[in-house]
Tab-separated table of C-alpha atoms in Angstrom:
chain	number	residue	atom	x	y	z
A	941	MET	CA	-10.456	1.600	9.439
A	942	ILE	CA	-7.514	-1.441	10.348
A	943	ARG	CA	-6.504	-2.668	13.584
A	944	VAL	CA	-3.621	-4.836	14.154
A	945	LYS	CA	-3.465	-6.099	17.583
A	946	ASP	CA	-0.173	-8.157	19.100
A	947	LEU	CA	0.733	-9.420	15.652
A	948	SER	CA	3.401	-12.208	15.019
A	949	ALA	CA	4.119	-13.276	11.381
A	950	GLY	CA	7.055	-14.992	9.612
A	951	TYR	CA	8.212	-17.828	7.501
A	952	GLY	CA	8.312	-21.543	9.083
A	953	GLU	CA	10.238	-20.704	12.344
A	954	LYS	CA	11.688	-17.583	11.463
A	955	ILE	CA	9.729	-14.747	13.202
A	956	ILE	CA	9.864	-11.366	11.100
A	957	LEU	CA	7.421	-9.643	13.203
A	958	ASP	CA	6.715	-10.155	16.977
A	959	HIS	CA	3.590	-8.709	18.743
A	960	VAL	CA	3.217	-5.416	16.660
A	961	SER	CA	0.215	-3.405	16.975
A	962	PHE	CA	-1.292	-0.292	15.276
A	963	ARG	CA	-4.237	1.374	14.172
A	964	VAL	CA	-4.773	2.825	10.816
A	965	TYR	CA	-7.906	5.524	11.169
A	966	GLU	CA	-10.518	6.339	8.415
A	967	GLY	CA	-9.395	8.686	5.317
A	968	GLU	CA	-5.692	8.961	6.422
A	969	ILE	CA	-2.549	8.132	4.421
A	970	PHE	CA	-0.672	5.563	6.576
A	971	VAL	CA	2.887	4.882	5.581
A	972	ILE	CA	4.774	1.320	6.758
A	973	LEU	CA	8.630	2.146	6.279
A	974	GLY	CA	11.871	1.047	7.626
A	975	GLY	CA	15.465	-0.573	6.344
A	976	SER	CA	15.784	-3.579	3.850
A	977	GLY	CA	14.779	-6.478	5.697
A	978	CYS	CA	12.571	-5.167	8.478
A	979	GLY	CA	9.403	-7.106	7.398
A	980	LYS	CA	7.498	-4.252	5.637
A	981	SER	CA	6.218	-6.428	2.793
A	982	THR	CA	5.819	-9.133	5.267
A	983	LEU	CA	3.430	-6.998	7.375
A	984	LEU	CA	1.403	-5.926	4.228
A	985	LYS	CA	1.020	-9.599	2.836
A	986	THR	CA	-0.575	-10.562	6.588
A	987	ILE	CA	-2.587	-7.738	6.624
A	988	ILE	CA	-4.393	-8.341	3.558
A	989	GLY	CA	-4.772	-12.117	4.000
A	990	LEU	CA	-1.821	-13.726	1.588
A	991	ILE	CA	0.355	-14.861	5.007
A	992	GLU	CA	-1.264	-16.308	7.699
A	993	PRO	CA	-0.063	-14.708	10.789
A	994	CYS	CA	1.561	-16.979	13.719
A	995	SER	CA	-0.408	-14.976	16.140
A	996	GLY	CA	-2.388	-11.925	16.919
A	997	ARG	CA	-5.483	-10.406	15.581
A	998	ILE	CA	-6.143	-8.127	12.475
A	999	THR	CA	-9.476	-6.046	11.537
A	1000	ILE	CA	-10.723	-4.336	8.353
A	1001	ASP	CA	-13.439	-2.189	8.739
A	1002	GLY	CA	-14.387	-3.976	11.692
A	1003	GLN	CA	-14.301	-7.667	10.224
A	1004	GLN	CA	-11.479	-9.987	11.182
A	1005	VAL	CA	-9.035	-11.111	8.631
A	1006	LEU	CA	-8.584	-14.995	8.637
A	1007	ALA	CA	-6.654	-16.439	5.948
A	1008	ASN	CA	-8.236	-19.754	5.961
A	1009	ASP	CA	-11.731	-18.721	5.676
A	1010	GLU	CA	-12.327	-18.110	2.119
A	1011	THR	CA	-16.137	-16.584	2.776
A	1012	THR	CA	-14.857	-13.920	5.152
A	1013	MET	CA	-11.732	-13.020	2.913
A	1014	GLN	CA	-14.138	-12.837	-0.242
A	1015	THR	CA	-15.790	-10.057	2.060
A	1016	VAL	CA	-12.548	-8.446	2.847
A	1017	PHE	CA	-11.228	-8.543	-0.902
A	1018	ARG	CA	-14.354	-6.362	-1.485
A	1019	LYS	CA	-13.511	-3.593	0.736
A	1020	ILE	CA	-9.982	-3.378	-0.364
A	1021	GLY	CA	-7.396	-2.650	-3.618
A	1022	VAL	CA	-4.198	-3.297	-4.141
A	1023	LEU	CA	-1.636	-1.876	-6.209
A	1024	TYR	CA	1.292	-4.138	-6.305
A	1025	GLN	CA	5.075	-3.410	-7.039
A	1026	SER	CA	5.212	-4.577	-10.554
A	1027	ALA	CA	1.484	-3.380	-11.150
A	1028	ALA	CA	0.844	-6.835	-11.935
A	1029	LEU	CA	-1.232	-6.413	-15.133
A	1030	LEU	CA	-2.138	-9.410	-17.290
A	1031	GLY	CA	0.012	-8.923	-20.454
A	1032	SER	CA	-2.401	-10.807	-22.510
A	1033	MET	CA	-5.381	-8.477	-21.777
A	1034	THR	CA	-5.912	-5.179	-22.697
A	1035	VAL	CA	-5.704	-2.025	-20.075
A	1036	ALA	CA	-9.680	-2.002	-19.996
A	1037	GLU	CA	-10.130	-5.974	-19.771
A	1038	ASN	CA	-7.475	-5.369	-16.842
A	1039	VAL	CA	-9.566	-2.929	-14.874
A	1040	ALA	CA	-12.693	-4.625	-15.757
A	1041	LEU	CA	-11.775	-8.125	-14.112
A	1042	PRO	CA	-12.661	-7.665	-10.870
A	1043	ILE	CA	-15.805	-5.837	-11.814
A	1044	ARG	CA	-16.891	-8.826	-13.836
A	1045	GLU	CA	-15.325	-11.325	-11.071
A	1046	TYR	CA	-17.718	-9.742	-7.983
A	1047	THR	CA	-20.691	-8.162	-9.601
A	1048	SER	CA	-23.096	-8.946	-12.013
A	1049	LEU	CA	-23.517	-5.844	-13.924
A	1050	PRO	CA	-24.151	-5.472	-17.518
A	1051	GLU	CA	-21.392	-4.956	-19.736
A	1052	GLU	CA	-22.447	-1.266	-20.435
A	1053	ALA	CA	-21.990	-0.709	-17.068
A	1054	VAL	CA	-18.631	-2.303	-17.056
A	1055	ASP	CA	-17.584	-0.357	-19.779
A	1056	LEU	CA	-18.757	2.884	-18.073
A	1057	LEU	CA	-17.045	1.897	-14.850
A	1058	VAL	CA	-14.037	1.017	-16.492
A	1059	ARG	CA	-13.839	4.360	-18.465
A	1060	MET	CA	-14.276	6.366	-15.294
A	1061	LYS	CA	-11.794	4.357	-13.425
A	1062	LEU	CA	-9.004	5.219	-16.034
A	1063	GLY	CA	-10.386	8.537	-16.206
A	1064	LEU	CA	-9.293	9.147	-12.504
A	1065	VAL	CA	-5.717	8.082	-13.234
A	1066	ASN	CA	-5.349	10.354	-16.388
A	1067	LEU	CA	-5.424	7.113	-18.464
A	1068	GLU	CA	-8.525	8.156	-20.704
A	1069	GLY	CA	-7.944	6.675	-24.486
A	1070	TYR	CA	-5.923	3.807	-23.543
A	1071	GLU	CA	-8.413	1.376	-22.847
A	1072	ASP	CA	-7.540	-0.747	-25.824
A	1073	HIS	CA	-3.668	-0.870	-24.942
A	1074	LEU	CA	-1.800	-3.801	-23.896
A	1075	PRO	CA	0.429	-3.438	-20.931
A	1076	SER	CA	3.230	-4.236	-23.193
A	1077	GLU	CA	2.441	-0.567	-24.812
A	1078	LEU	CA	2.532	1.450	-21.495
A	1079	SER	CA	5.360	3.345	-19.605
A	1080	GLY	CA	6.025	2.286	-16.272
A	1081	GLY	CA	4.306	5.127	-14.601
A	1082	MET	CA	0.991	4.429	-16.787
A	1083	LYS	CA	1.482	0.521	-15.954
A	1084	LYS	CA	1.293	1.858	-12.146
A	1085	ARG	CA	-1.821	3.892	-12.897
A	1086	ALA	CA	-3.772	1.052	-14.939
A	1087	GLY	CA	-2.908	-1.017	-11.712
A	1088	LEU	CA	-4.355	1.919	-9.434
A	1089	ALA	CA	-7.291	2.019	-11.523
A	1090	ARG	CA	-7.972	-1.846	-11.219
A	1091	ALA	CA	-7.427	-1.677	-7.691
A	1092	MET	CA	-10.122	1.230	-7.098
A	1093	ALA	CA	-12.612	-1.274	-9.577
A	1094	LEU	CA	-14.971	-1.923	-6.705
A	1095	ASN	CA	-14.720	1.316	-5.275
A	1096	PRO	CA	-12.833	-0.047	-2.001
A	1097	LYS	CA	-12.668	1.792	1.464
A	1098	ILE	CA	-8.960	1.143	1.365
A	1099	LEU	CA	-6.256	1.069	-0.687
A	1100	PHE	CA	-2.743	-0.759	-0.394
A	1101	PHE	CA	0.100	-0.013	-2.265
A	1102	ASP	CA	3.363	-2.051	-2.274
A	1103	GLU	CA	6.456	0.248	-3.016
A	1104	PRO	CA	4.610	2.404	-5.598
A	1105	SER	CA	7.385	4.424	-6.742
A	1106	ALA	CA	9.664	1.445	-7.435
A	1107	GLY	CA	11.701	1.458	-10.878
A	1108	LEU	CA	9.914	5.051	-11.396
A	1109	ASP	CA	12.184	7.788	-12.296
A	1110	PRO	CA	11.899	10.873	-9.703
A	1111	VAL	CA	9.440	13.010	-12.179
A	1112	THR	CA	6.939	10.221	-12.642
A	1113	SER	CA	7.386	9.133	-8.731
A	1114	ALA	CA	6.253	12.950	-7.953
A	1115	GLU	CA	3.409	12.889	-10.319
A	1116	LEU	CA	2.347	9.458	-8.919
A	1117	ASP	CA	2.183	10.748	-5.255
A	1118	GLU	CA	0.425	13.693	-6.514
A	1119	LEU	CA	-2.293	11.376	-7.655
A	1120	ILE	CA	-2.277	9.292	-4.761
A	1121	LEU	CA	-3.153	12.797	-2.639
A	1122	ARG	CA	-5.538	14.075	-5.013
A	1123	LEU	CA	-7.382	10.569	-4.709
A	1124	ASN	CA	-7.134	10.731	-1.072
A	1125	ARG	CA	-8.541	14.076	-0.966
A	1126	SER	CA	-11.557	13.649	-3.270
A	1127	LEU	CA	-12.485	10.453	-2.742
A	1128	GLY	CA	-11.829	9.932	1.165
A	1129	THR	CA	-9.990	6.526	0.430
A	1130	THR	CA	-7.840	5.147	3.456
A	1131	MET	CA	-4.317	4.435	1.950
A	1132	VAL	CA	-1.733	2.136	3.246
A	1133	ILE	CA	1.783	2.517	1.834
A	1134	VAL	CA	4.759	0.442	2.176
A	1135	THR	CA	7.801	2.003	0.745
A	1136	HIS	CA	11.436	3.523	1.549
A	1137	GLU	CA	11.516	6.509	-0.756
A	1138	LEU	CA	12.111	9.588	1.535
A	1139	GLN	CA	10.665	12.209	-0.977
A	1140	SER	CA	7.558	10.250	-1.160
A	1141	ILE	CA	7.195	9.715	2.731
A	1142	PHE	CA	7.414	13.343	3.151
A	1143	SER	CA	4.923	14.135	0.326
A	1144	VAL	CA	2.127	11.899	1.111
A	1145	ALA	CA	2.136	10.595	4.679
A	1146	HIS	CA	-0.379	11.874	7.415
A	1147	ARG	CA	1.318	9.395	9.895
A	1148	VAL	CA	3.783	6.435	9.505
A	1149	ILE	CA	5.454	3.441	11.657
A	1150	MET	CA	9.000	2.499	11.012
A	1151	LEU	CA	9.821	-1.422	11.551
A	1152	ASP	CA	13.075	-2.248	12.387
A	1153	ARG	CA	14.803	-6.017	11.497
A	1154	LEU	CA	16.471	-6.228	14.784
A	1155	ALA	CA	13.359	-5.457	17.061
A	1156	ARG	CA	11.157	-7.076	14.926
A	1157	GLY	CA	8.720	-4.486	15.146
A	1158	ILE	CA	7.690	-0.789	15.508
A	1159	ILE	CA	10.449	1.654	16.957
A	1160	ALA	CA	8.702	4.948	15.883
A	1161	GLU	CA	5.199	5.945	14.949
A	1162	GLY	CA	3.846	9.540	14.283
A	1163	ASN	CA	4.007	12.477	11.693
A	1164	PRO	CA	7.184	11.699	9.465
A	1165	VAL	CA	8.364	15.404	9.769
A	1166	TYR	CA	8.033	15.160	13.419
A	1167	LEU	CA	10.295	12.016	13.724
A	1168	ARG	CA	12.679	13.666	11.416
A	1169	ASP	CA	13.015	16.791	13.518
A	1170	HIS	CA	12.578	15.387	17.079
A	1171	SER	CA	13.164	11.210	17.285
A	1172	GLN	CA	15.839	10.717	19.918
A	1173	ASN	CA	16.340	7.369	18.222
A	1174	GLU	CA	19.649	7.442	16.683
A	1175	PHE	CA	18.271	4.786	13.733
A	1176	VAL	CA	15.357	6.920	13.082
A	1177	LYS	CA	17.391	10.098	13.019
A	1178	ARG	CA	19.595	8.475	10.862
A	1179	PHE	CA	16.692	7.001	8.090
A	1180	PHE	CA	15.068	10.626	7.891
A	1181	ASN	CA	18.441	12.573	7.660
A	1182	PRO	CA	20.675	10.338	5.438
A	1183	GLN	CA	22.317	13.854	4.200
A	1184	ALA	CA	24.035	13.589	7.657
A	1185	GLY	CA	26.894	11.788	6.772
A	1186	MET	CA	24.728	8.886	6.028
A	1187	MET	CA	24.126	9.189	2.351
A	1188	GLY	CA	23.889	5.936	0.172
A	1189	VAL	CA	23.946	3.777	3.767
A	1190	ASP	CA	21.139	1.214	4.162
A	1191	PRO	CA	19.845	1.921	7.574
A	1192	GLY	CA	19.009	-1.709	7.726
A	1193	ILE	CA	22.377	-2.553	8.685
A	1194	PHE	CA	22.223	-0.357	11.936
A	1195	PRO	CA	22.147	-2.323	15.240
């Protein structure tokens, strides 16, 4: 579903990721993880076309992502949905209006059909009855779910999540993980998640890649439980086993 080949990306002359390659398969929950400053968000933004890569190739559902080609990117945008870290809801719009925004932008459906779709998407994330609420009237977890409903508005083949658990308490975070798993199982949607939350990683990930700041690329790939129990890389072991004398230490500080 996604293929990244020899990708280099960064800001100005600073290279954050150097010749990174991996694939994401249809229907899997794929997690991008690593310590602070390793390039997780940079990689996500590059994949979805918000940052133009320095070199390399990205394809989504067989179509190359070209940040400077507006026509191509419009086609790609219809295949993906993004839940941003802050949910990125428009504060002056109701929840229903936020979810309807991409439907109105990319389709010519009549208002009755738009309203029906909005109610269906909100139902999928357990927000029935909140159509007329403003984002300021929602809890943090509800804002995330409203943002997810908007990300699913156009029935995307791929959903991207940028730190979905950020700012949530452990109970709400676990509920969001359960929702992600349920949607993946029921809809078969491919999901790419950027996170460093170990509990979420073990709960939802089918496969992960681990980035490292100094390596400027991938240092581990596979099932997170297998990596936790069998990796020979000291950095990987420290990340997945913080209780082993490393609790509270950011893995990004280690060489």
